[in-house]
Amino acid sequence: MDKSISANGETTADGSIRGYDSLHQLLSSNLKPELYQEVSRLLLGSNCGRSLEQIVLPDSAKALSSKHDFDLQAVSFSADKEQMRKPRVVRVGLVQNSIALPTTAPFSDQKRGIFEKLKPIIHAAGVAGVNILCLQEAWTMPFAFCTREKKWCEFAEPIDGESTKFLQELAKKYNMVIVSPILERDMDHGEVLWNTAVIIGNNGKIIGKHRKNHIPRVGDFNESTYYMEGDTGHPVFETVFGKIAVNICYGRHHPLNWLAFGLNGAEIVFNPSATVGELSEPMWPIEARNAAIANSYFVGSINRVGTEVFPNAFTSGDGKPQHNDFGHFYGSSYFSAPDASCTPSLSRCRDGLMISDMDLNLCRQYKDKWGFRMTARYEVYADLLDKYIKPEFKPQVVSDPMLHKNSS
């Protein structure tokens, strides 16, 4: 076997296999076709009993990908044909990218550079007919929240700030809903900061916002230096193309967070993230896919790309020596469906645009098939949670009497 293969054909420095797609690619070149099909079914699932189909994109989108060197993939999810409902097909896109300039460059230049880098990718989504596009977490800036330096707060902006105005024009031009995760400065409440996703409608108007519910305190991810847990609950935004929600980054580790968006009626939940290989890569192909299955909706998972090096070294109280970067943001953005199928992921090392056609009828079809909502015991869970949050809570543990007898 050729062990120099990495995600989407890239080669790692040490010649090792890295990334979920690497394994898929390696197997495809070394297994008999019939065995490969079975392995593929287990790795990526099957959609309505079939492999996912590739979408033929316009030459103009492919030309932008070639000229600006970003990974471009397009895959279609289907649903069973129904007698009383027409298909509800929506085209959805995910953007992953690295920063444009070193973190030592003037902040205004860094921000402008990212805008310029994303323009051709968003244009490619537009000419490809994408209806809903989601960008990565804190896309307007380097992910500086490891440093705990307050100077990075300068990147924060109000909901109707520079980045929103930039995207409003593109949303209107391409009749496209855009989800824009930013560092928000709340001008109405003492200019405090939030990690926020702004939802821009296809007419260029702001539909609403959601603030990140769960803030990590893991290793270098000391984000509560900048913002705290959000106050917007679990909103679902009804757009002309379907009902969408945004589970920002660390929220993907909390099953009840996923559940709440589903209970509010989401059909597509985006998970814009910034996470590094050493910390989370084994979890990445699993959590969102599991959420799509458990909650009968589609999930779009986005991770940024590259290694962002900061001018001042920092530590995280974990005994490791001081360092100037988080590690490698491994990209690998992908879609998951309610039927357990998922797309291959984007590159681990390059900017990229993942496009998927999805028939939203699949959401109800899998609610009917598996009956998770019908068979759930919400009243039992609610009773436990009501007891758990009280100071006098005691876990429901039934011990073998002989345990205590033997210990005495």
Short mmCIF file of C-alpha atoms in Angstrom, two decimals:
data_model
loop_
_atom_site.label_atom_id
_atom_site.label_comp_id
_atom_site.label_asym_id
_atom_site.label_seq_id
_atom_site.Cartn_x
_atom_site.Cartn_y
_atom_site.Cartn_z
CA MET A 1 0.00 0.00 0.00
CA ASP A 2 1.11 3.57 -0.74
CA LYS A 3 1.30 5.19 2.69
CA SER A 4 2.04 8.67 1.37
CA ILE A 5 -1.61 9.35 0.51
CA SER A 6 -3.34 12.05 2.52
CA ALA A 7 -6.75 13.69 2.22
CA ASN A 8 -7.64 14.32 -1.42
CA GLY A 9 -4.27 13.06 -2.63
CA GLU A 10 -2.08 15.38 -0.55
CA THR A 11 1.09 14.02 1.01
CA THR A 12 1.95 14.47 4.66
CA ALA A 13 5.47 15.45 5.72
CA ASP A 14 6.07 12.16 7.51
CA GLY A 15 4.49 10.01 4.81
CA SER A 16 1.68 8.89 7.11
CA ILE A 17 -1.99 8.46 6.30
CA ARG A 18 -4.04 11.27 7.81
CA GLY A 19 -7.68 12.19 7.51
CA TYR A 20 -10.89 10.22 6.97
CA ASP A 21 -10.79 10.60 3.19
CA SER A 22 -7.23 9.30 3.14
CA LEU A 23 -8.44 5.92 4.32
CA HIS A 24 -11.27 5.94 1.81
CA GLN A 25 -8.89 6.81 -1.02
CA LEU A 26 -6.35 4.23 0.06
CA LEU A 27 -8.94 1.47 0.17
CA SER A 28 -10.37 2.39 -3.24
CA SER A 29 -6.97 1.85 -4.84
CA ASN A 30 -6.21 -1.43 -3.08
CA LEU A 31 -9.49 -3.38 -2.87
CA LYS A 32 -11.46 -5.27 -5.45
CA PRO A 33 -14.45 -3.21 -6.67
CA GLU A 34 -17.10 -5.32 -4.93
CA LEU A 35 -15.22 -5.26 -1.62
CA TYR A 36 -14.56 -1.54 -1.97
CA GLN A 37 -18.29 -0.90 -2.46
CA GLU A 38 -19.03 -2.67 0.79
CA VAL A 39 -16.31 -0.78 2.67
CA SER A 40 -17.61 2.47 1.18
CA ARG A 41 -21.12 1.63 2.35
CA LEU A 42 -19.84 1.20 5.89
CA LEU A 43 -17.61 4.31 5.84
CA LEU A 44 -19.95 6.76 4.09
CA GLY A 45 -23.30 4.99 4.37
CA SER A 46 -25.78 4.69 1.54
CA ASN A 47 -28.43 7.18 0.56
CA CYS A 48 -31.77 5.50 -0.20
CA GLY A 49 -29.81 2.30 -0.79
CA ARG A 50 -27.40 3.86 -3.26
CA SER A 51 -24.03 5.59 -3.27
CA LEU A 52 -24.13 9.38 -3.34
CA GLU A 53 -24.11 10.89 -6.80
CA GLN A 54 -21.71 13.57 -8.01
CA ILE A 55 -23.20 16.88 -9.14
CA VAL A 56 -22.07 18.32 -12.46
CA LEU A 57 -21.17 21.95 -11.78
CA PRO A 58 -20.98 24.77 -14.32
CA ASP A 59 -17.62 25.40 -15.95
CA SER A 60 -17.54 28.90 -14.44
CA ALA A 61 -17.49 27.45 -10.91
CA LYS A 62 -14.77 24.96 -11.82
CA ALA A 63 -12.74 27.73 -13.45
CA LEU A 64 -12.85 29.77 -10.23
CA SER A 65 -11.72 26.72 -8.28
CA SER A 66 -8.78 26.18 -10.63
CA LYS A 67 -7.75 29.83 -10.80
CA HIS A 68 -7.91 30.45 -7.05
CA ASP A 69 -6.74 26.99 -5.96
CA PHE A 70 -9.57 25.85 -3.71
CA ASP A 71 -11.01 22.37 -3.38
CA LEU A 72 -14.44 22.08 -5.00
CA GLN A 73 -16.69 19.08 -4.44
CA ALA A 74 -20.39 18.55 -5.10
CA VAL A 75 -22.51 15.58 -4.05
CA SER A 76 -26.26 14.92 -4.07
CA PHE A 77 -28.51 13.36 -1.40
CA SER A 78 -31.86 12.08 -2.63
CA ALA A 79 -35.06 10.99 -0.88
CA ASP A 80 -37.69 8.43 -1.77
CA LYS A 81 -40.38 9.65 -4.13
CA GLU A 82 -43.63 10.49 -2.33
CA GLN A 83 -47.16 10.47 -3.69
CA MET A 84 -48.48 13.54 -1.82
CA ARG A 85 -45.42 15.79 -1.60
CA LYS A 86 -43.12 17.07 -4.28
CA PRO A 87 -39.35 16.83 -3.72
CA ARG A 88 -37.94 19.72 -1.67
CA VAL A 89 -34.44 19.94 -3.08
CA VAL A 90 -32.15 22.68 -1.80
CA ARG A 91 -28.53 23.30 -2.78
CA VAL A 92 -26.30 23.99 0.23
CA GLY A 93 -22.66 25.04 0.47
CA LEU A 94 -19.90 25.04 3.09
CA VAL A 95 -16.75 27.20 2.92
CA GLN A 96 -13.49 26.39 4.69
CA ASN A 97 -10.44 28.62 4.40
CA SER A 98 -7.11 29.62 5.86
CA ILE A 99 -6.26 33.18 6.82
CA ALA A 100 -4.91 35.43 4.06
CA LEU A 101 -2.01 37.23 5.77
CA PRO A 102 0.32 36.56 8.72
CA THR A 103 -1.11 37.47 12.13
CA THR A 104 1.59 40.16 12.39
CA ALA A 105 0.06 42.16 9.52
CA PRO A 106 -2.12 45.20 10.33
CA PHE A 107 -5.55 44.04 11.43
CA SER A 108 -7.37 45.95 8.70
CA ASP A 109 -5.15 44.31 6.06
CA GLN A 110 -5.77 40.86 7.55
CA LYS A 111 -9.53 41.34 7.44
CA ARG A 112 -9.52 42.81 3.95
CA GLY A 113 -7.30 39.95 2.78
CA ILE A 114 -9.80 37.37 4.01
CA PHE A 115 -12.63 39.23 2.25
CA GLU A 116 -10.67 39.13 -1.00
CA LYS A 117 -9.80 35.45 -0.53
CA LEU A 118 -13.43 34.49 0.01
CA LYS A 119 -14.88 36.50 -2.87
CA PRO A 120 -14.08 33.93 -5.61
CA ILE A 121 -15.24 31.05 -3.39
CA ILE A 122 -18.57 32.76 -2.72
CA HIS A 123 -18.86 33.67 -6.40
CA ALA A 124 -18.31 29.99 -7.24
CA ALA A 125 -21.13 29.06 -4.85
CA GLY A 126 -23.32 31.68 -6.47
CA VAL A 127 -22.75 30.62 -10.07
CA ALA A 128 -23.20 26.99 -8.99
CA GLY A 129 -26.69 27.85 -7.77
CA VAL A 130 -26.14 27.41 -4.03
CA ASN A 131 -29.25 28.42 -2.07
CA ILE A 132 -27.77 28.43 1.46
CA LEU A 133 -24.09 29.03 2.20
CA CYS A 134 -22.36 28.79 5.58
CA LEU A 135 -18.92 30.19 6.39
CA GLN A 136 -16.56 28.96 9.11
CA GLU A 137 -16.46 30.11 12.73
CA ALA A 138 -15.04 33.64 13.20
CA TRP A 139 -14.26 33.74 9.48
CA THR A 140 -13.24 37.43 9.45
CA MET A 141 -10.13 36.93 11.62
CA PRO A 142 -7.43 34.55 12.81
CA PHE A 143 -8.66 32.26 15.57
CA ALA A 144 -6.79 34.23 18.22
CA PHE A 145 -8.79 33.08 21.23
CA CYS A 146 -5.92 30.88 22.41
CA THR A 147 -3.71 33.88 23.11
CA ARG A 148 -5.91 35.60 25.72
CA GLU A 149 -4.57 38.90 24.36
CA LYS A 150 -7.24 41.58 24.30
CA LYS A 151 -5.93 43.32 21.20
CA TRP A 152 -7.75 40.78 19.03
CA CYS A 153 -11.05 42.24 20.24
CA GLU A 154 -10.56 44.89 17.56
CA PHE A 155 -11.90 42.36 15.05
CA ALA A 156 -15.29 42.41 16.78
CA GLU A 157 -18.10 44.21 14.98
CA PRO A 158 -21.84 44.83 15.39
CA ILE A 159 -24.38 42.58 13.71
CA ASP A 160 -24.80 45.05 10.86
CA GLY A 161 -21.07 45.71 10.57
CA GLU A 162 -18.55 45.53 7.75
CA SER A 163 -18.66 41.78 7.14
CA THR A 164 -22.45 41.69 7.08
CA LYS A 165 -22.59 44.53 4.56
CA PHE A 166 -20.02 42.70 2.42
CA LEU A 167 -22.11 39.52 2.42
CA GLN A 168 -25.48 41.24 2.03
CA GLU A 169 -24.53 42.35 -1.48
CA LEU A 170 -23.49 38.82 -2.44
CA ALA A 171 -26.59 37.26 -0.87
CA LYS A 172 -28.82 39.59 -2.86
CA LYS A 173 -26.82 39.11 -6.07
CA TYR A 174 -27.07 35.33 -5.98
CA ASN A 175 -30.46 34.95 -4.24
CA MET A 176 -28.58 33.05 -1.53
CA VAL A 177 -29.03 32.78 2.25
CA ILE A 178 -25.64 33.22 3.95
CA VAL A 179 -24.70 32.17 7.50
CA SER A 180 -21.91 34.42 8.74
CA PRO A 181 -20.21 33.48 12.05
CA ILE A 182 -18.39 36.52 13.49
CA LEU A 183 -16.99 37.98 16.69
CA GLU A 184 -19.90 40.24 17.63
CA ARG A 185 -19.69 43.51 19.58
CA ASP A 186 -23.09 44.09 21.22
CA MET A 187 -23.52 47.85 20.94
CA ASP A 188 -26.78 47.81 22.91
CA HIS A 189 -25.36 46.08 25.98
CA GLY A 190 -22.11 47.70 27.02
CA GLU A 191 -20.20 46.58 23.90
CA VAL A 192 -19.71 43.07 25.30
CA LEU A 193 -18.50 40.38 22.89
CA TRP A 194 -20.24 37.26 21.64
CA ASN A 195 -19.38 34.43 19.28
CA THR A 196 -22.30 34.89 16.91
CA ALA A 197 -23.73 33.60 13.65
CA VAL A 198 -25.59 36.20 11.59
CA ILE A 199 -28.21 34.83 9.21
CA ILE A 200 -28.56 36.94 6.06
CA GLY A 201 -31.60 36.28 3.89
CA ASN A 202 -31.57 35.74 0.12
CA ASN A 203 -32.91 39.31 -0.26
CA GLY A 204 -29.89 40.71 1.57
CA LYS A 205 -31.78 41.47 4.78
CA ILE A 206 -30.70 40.22 8.21
CA ILE A 207 -33.05 37.45 9.41
CA GLY A 208 -31.56 37.06 12.87
CA LYS A 209 -28.61 35.85 14.93
CA HIS A 210 -27.55 33.01 17.19
CA ARG A 211 -24.89 33.21 19.89
CA LYS A 212 -22.67 30.24 20.73
CA ASN A 213 -24.20 28.20 23.55
CA HIS A 214 -21.16 26.28 24.82
CA ILE A 215 -17.76 27.88 25.44
CA PRO A 216 -14.72 25.56 25.67
CA ARG A 217 -12.11 25.59 28.37
CA VAL A 218 -10.00 22.81 26.89
CA GLY A 219 -6.25 23.09 26.36
CA ASP A 220 -5.52 26.19 24.28
CA PHE A 221 -9.20 26.92 23.74
CA ASN A 222 -9.63 29.46 26.54
CA GLU A 223 -12.40 31.34 24.78
CA SER A 224 -14.17 32.65 27.88
CA THR A 225 -11.46 35.32 27.99
CA TYR A 226 -13.38 36.96 25.14
CA TYR A 227 -17.04 35.90 25.37
CA MET A 228 -19.33 33.81 27.51
CA GLU A 229 -22.21 31.40 26.86
CA GLY A 230 -24.85 32.80 24.51
CA ASP A 231 -28.30 34.07 25.43
CA THR A 232 -30.30 33.30 22.29
CA GLY A 233 -31.42 29.75 23.09
CA HIS A 234 -31.81 27.40 20.13
CA PRO A 235 -33.43 29.44 17.36
CA VAL A 236 -34.41 27.92 14.04
CA PHE A 237 -34.53 30.35 11.14
CA GLU A 238 -37.26 29.81 8.57
CA THR A 239 -35.89 30.81 5.19
CA VAL A 240 -37.39 30.55 1.73
CA PHE A 241 -35.23 27.44 1.24
CA GLY A 242 -35.95 25.62 4.50
CA LYS A 243 -35.54 25.76 8.29
CA ILE A 244 -31.93 26.13 9.39
CA ALA A 245 -30.03 26.41 12.68
CA VAL A 246 -26.42 26.97 13.74
CA ASN A 247 -24.66 24.84 16.36
CA ILE A 248 -21.41 26.76 16.75
CA CYS A 249 -18.20 24.74 17.21
CA TYR A 250 -17.95 23.30 20.76
CA GLY A 251 -21.71 22.81 20.89
CA ARG A 252 -21.26 19.70 18.75
CA HIS A 253 -19.94 17.86 21.81
CA HIS A 254 -23.27 18.34 23.62
CA PRO A 255 -26.04 15.97 22.43
CA LEU A 256 -28.79 18.01 24.11
CA ASN A 257 -27.68 21.06 22.14
CA TRP A 258 -28.22 19.15 18.90
CA LEU A 259 -31.54 17.85 20.24
CA ALA A 260 -32.87 21.32 21.03
CA PHE A 261 -32.42 22.54 17.45
CA GLY A 262 -34.28 19.45 16.25
CA LEU A 263 -37.14 19.98 18.69
CA ASN A 264 -37.50 23.50 17.29
CA GLY A 265 -37.93 22.09 13.80
CA ALA A 266 -34.53 22.43 12.11
CA GLU A 267 -34.07 20.65 8.78
CA ILE A 268 -30.42 21.66 8.32
CA VAL A 269 -28.04 22.43 11.19
CA PHE A 270 -24.67 24.01 10.45
CA ASN A 271 -21.66 23.44 12.68
CA PRO A 272 -19.08 26.15 11.87
CA SER A 273 -15.95 25.24 13.80
CA ALA A 274 -12.26 25.86 14.46
CA THR A 275 -10.58 22.76 15.79
CA VAL A 276 -7.14 21.15 15.53
CA GLY A 277 -5.97 17.65 14.75
CA GLU A 278 -4.32 16.69 18.01
CA LEU A 279 -7.42 17.63 20.00
CA SER A 280 -10.44 16.45 18.05
CA GLU A 281 -9.82 14.78 14.70
CA PRO A 282 -10.97 11.27 15.73
CA MET A 283 -14.29 12.80 16.85
CA TRP A 284 -14.83 14.84 13.68
CA PRO A 285 -16.33 12.15 11.38
CA ILE A 286 -18.58 10.86 14.16
CA GLU A 287 -20.34 13.55 16.17
CA ALA A 288 -22.16 15.47 13.44
CA ARG A 289 -23.10 12.29 11.61
CA ASN A 290 -24.55 10.88 14.81
CA ALA A 291 -26.49 14.12 15.40
CA ALA A 292 -27.98 13.93 11.90
CA ILE A 293 -29.13 10.37 12.56
CA ALA A 294 -30.48 10.98 16.07
CA ASN A 295 -32.35 14.16 15.14
CA SER A 296 -33.48 13.38 11.59
CA TYR A 297 -31.95 16.46 9.95
CA PHE A 298 -29.01 17.31 7.71
CA VAL A 299 -25.77 18.61 9.23
CA GLY A 300 -23.10 20.72 7.55
CA SER A 301 -19.75 20.56 9.40
CA ILE A 302 -17.10 23.19 8.68
CA ASN A 303 -13.56 23.48 9.98
CA ARG A 304 -10.98 26.09 9.06
CA VAL A 305 -7.64 25.20 7.45
CA GLY A 306 -3.99 25.86 8.20
CA THR A 307 -1.64 26.66 11.07
CA GLU A 308 -2.01 30.18 12.44
CA VAL A 309 1.17 31.43 14.11
CA PHE A 310 0.90 34.30 16.60
CA PRO A 311 3.67 36.79 17.44
CA ASN A 312 3.61 36.22 21.21
CA ALA A 313 3.97 32.77 22.73
CA PHE A 314 1.28 31.54 25.11
CA THR A 315 0.66 28.67 27.50
CA SER A 316 -2.49 26.92 28.61
CA GLY A 317 -1.75 25.71 32.13
CA ASP A 318 -1.37 22.11 30.94
CA GLY A 319 2.33 21.70 31.60
CA LYS A 320 3.32 22.01 27.95
CA PRO A 321 6.01 24.52 26.98
CA GLN A 322 4.91 27.87 25.61
CA HIS A 323 4.10 27.91 21.92
CA ASN A 324 2.96 30.28 19.18
CA ASP A 325 0.20 28.28 17.49
CA PHE A 326 -2.79 26.04 18.19
CA GLY A 327 -1.69 23.32 15.84
CA HIS A 328 -3.12 22.43 12.43
CA PHE A 329 -6.74 23.27 11.63
CA TYR A 330 -7.54 20.23 9.53
CA GLY A 331 -10.45 21.37 7.36
CA SER A 332 -12.28 18.17 6.30
CA SER A 333 -15.67 19.87 6.02
CA TYR A 334 -18.55 17.58 5.03
CA PHE A 335 -22.31 16.94 5.06
CA SER A 336 -24.26 14.28 6.97
CA ALA A 337 -27.80 13.11 6.28
CA PRO A 338 -30.59 11.63 8.46
CA ASP A 339 -30.16 8.21 6.83
CA ALA A 340 -26.53 7.91 8.10
CA SER A 341 -24.99 8.71 4.73
CA CYS A 342 -22.35 11.40 4.46
CA THR A 343 -20.25 13.04 1.80
CA PRO A 344 -16.50 12.66 1.43
CA SER A 345 -14.80 15.57 3.18
CA LEU A 346 -13.00 18.54 1.73
CA SER A 347 -9.22 18.79 1.81
CA ARG A 348 -7.30 18.72 5.06
CA CYS A 349 -4.91 21.41 3.84
CA ARG A 350 -6.61 23.61 1.22
CA ASP A 351 -9.38 26.16 1.09
CA GLY A 352 -12.56 24.59 -0.17
CA LEU A 353 -16.21 24.72 -1.13
CA MET A 354 -18.43 21.70 -0.51
CA ILE A 355 -21.79 21.74 -2.30
CA SER A 356 -24.66 19.36 -1.73
CA ASP A 357 -28.14 18.97 -3.14
CA MET A 358 -30.42 17.61 -0.45
CA ASP A 359 -34.08 16.66 -0.59
CA LEU A 360 -35.47 17.88 2.72
CA ASN A 361 -38.27 15.30 2.45
CA LEU A 362 -35.68 12.83 3.75
CA CYS A 363 -36.00 14.40 7.22
CA ARG A 364 -39.65 13.41 7.67
CA GLN A 365 -39.14 10.08 5.95
CA TYR A 366 -36.56 9.08 8.55
CA LYS A 367 -38.67 10.39 11.42
CA ASP A 368 -41.38 8.06 10.17
CA LYS A 369 -39.00 5.14 9.59
CA TRP A 370 -37.20 5.14 12.94
CA GLY A 371 -39.76 6.87 15.14
CA PHE A 372 -37.14 8.48 17.38
CA ARG A 373 -39.45 11.36 18.28
CA MET A 374 -42.36 9.03 18.92
CA THR A 375 -40.39 6.58 21.06
CA ALA A 376 -38.35 9.16 23.00
CA ARG A 377 -39.21 9.57 26.70
CA TYR A 378 -39.00 13.33 27.01
CA GLU A 379 -41.05 13.40 30.19
CA VAL A 380 -38.62 11.00 31.85
CA TYR A 381 -35.58 13.00 30.69
CA ALA A 382 -37.21 16.26 31.79
CA ASP A 383 -37.93 14.83 35.23
CA LEU A 384 -34.29 13.73 35.64
CA LEU A 385 -32.94 17.08 34.45
CA ASP A 386 -35.30 18.94 36.78
CA LYS A 387 -33.92 16.95 39.70
CA TYR A 388 -30.30 17.15 38.51
CA ILE A 389 -30.07 20.93 38.50
CA LYS A 390 -31.14 21.16 42.16
CA PRO A 391 -28.51 21.22 44.94
CA GLU A 392 -30.05 18.27 46.76
CA PHE A 393 -29.84 15.96 43.74
CA LYS A 394 -28.71 12.40 44.37
CA PRO A 395 -27.86 10.03 41.49
CA GLN A 396 -30.23 7.10 40.99
CA VAL A 397 -27.76 4.35 41.85
CA VAL A 398 -28.89 1.01 43.22
CA SER A 399 -26.00 -0.71 44.98
CA ASP A 400 -25.57 -4.39 45.69
CA PRO A 401 -25.98 -4.71 49.50
CA MET A 402 -23.15 -7.21 49.55
CA LEU A 403 -20.70 -4.52 48.37
CA HIS A 404 -21.03 -2.65 51.63
CA LYS A 405 -21.14 -5.85 53.69
CA ASN A 406 -17.87 -7.07 52.18
CA SER A 407 -16.16 -3.71 52.65
CA SER A 408 -16.98 -3.71 56.37
#
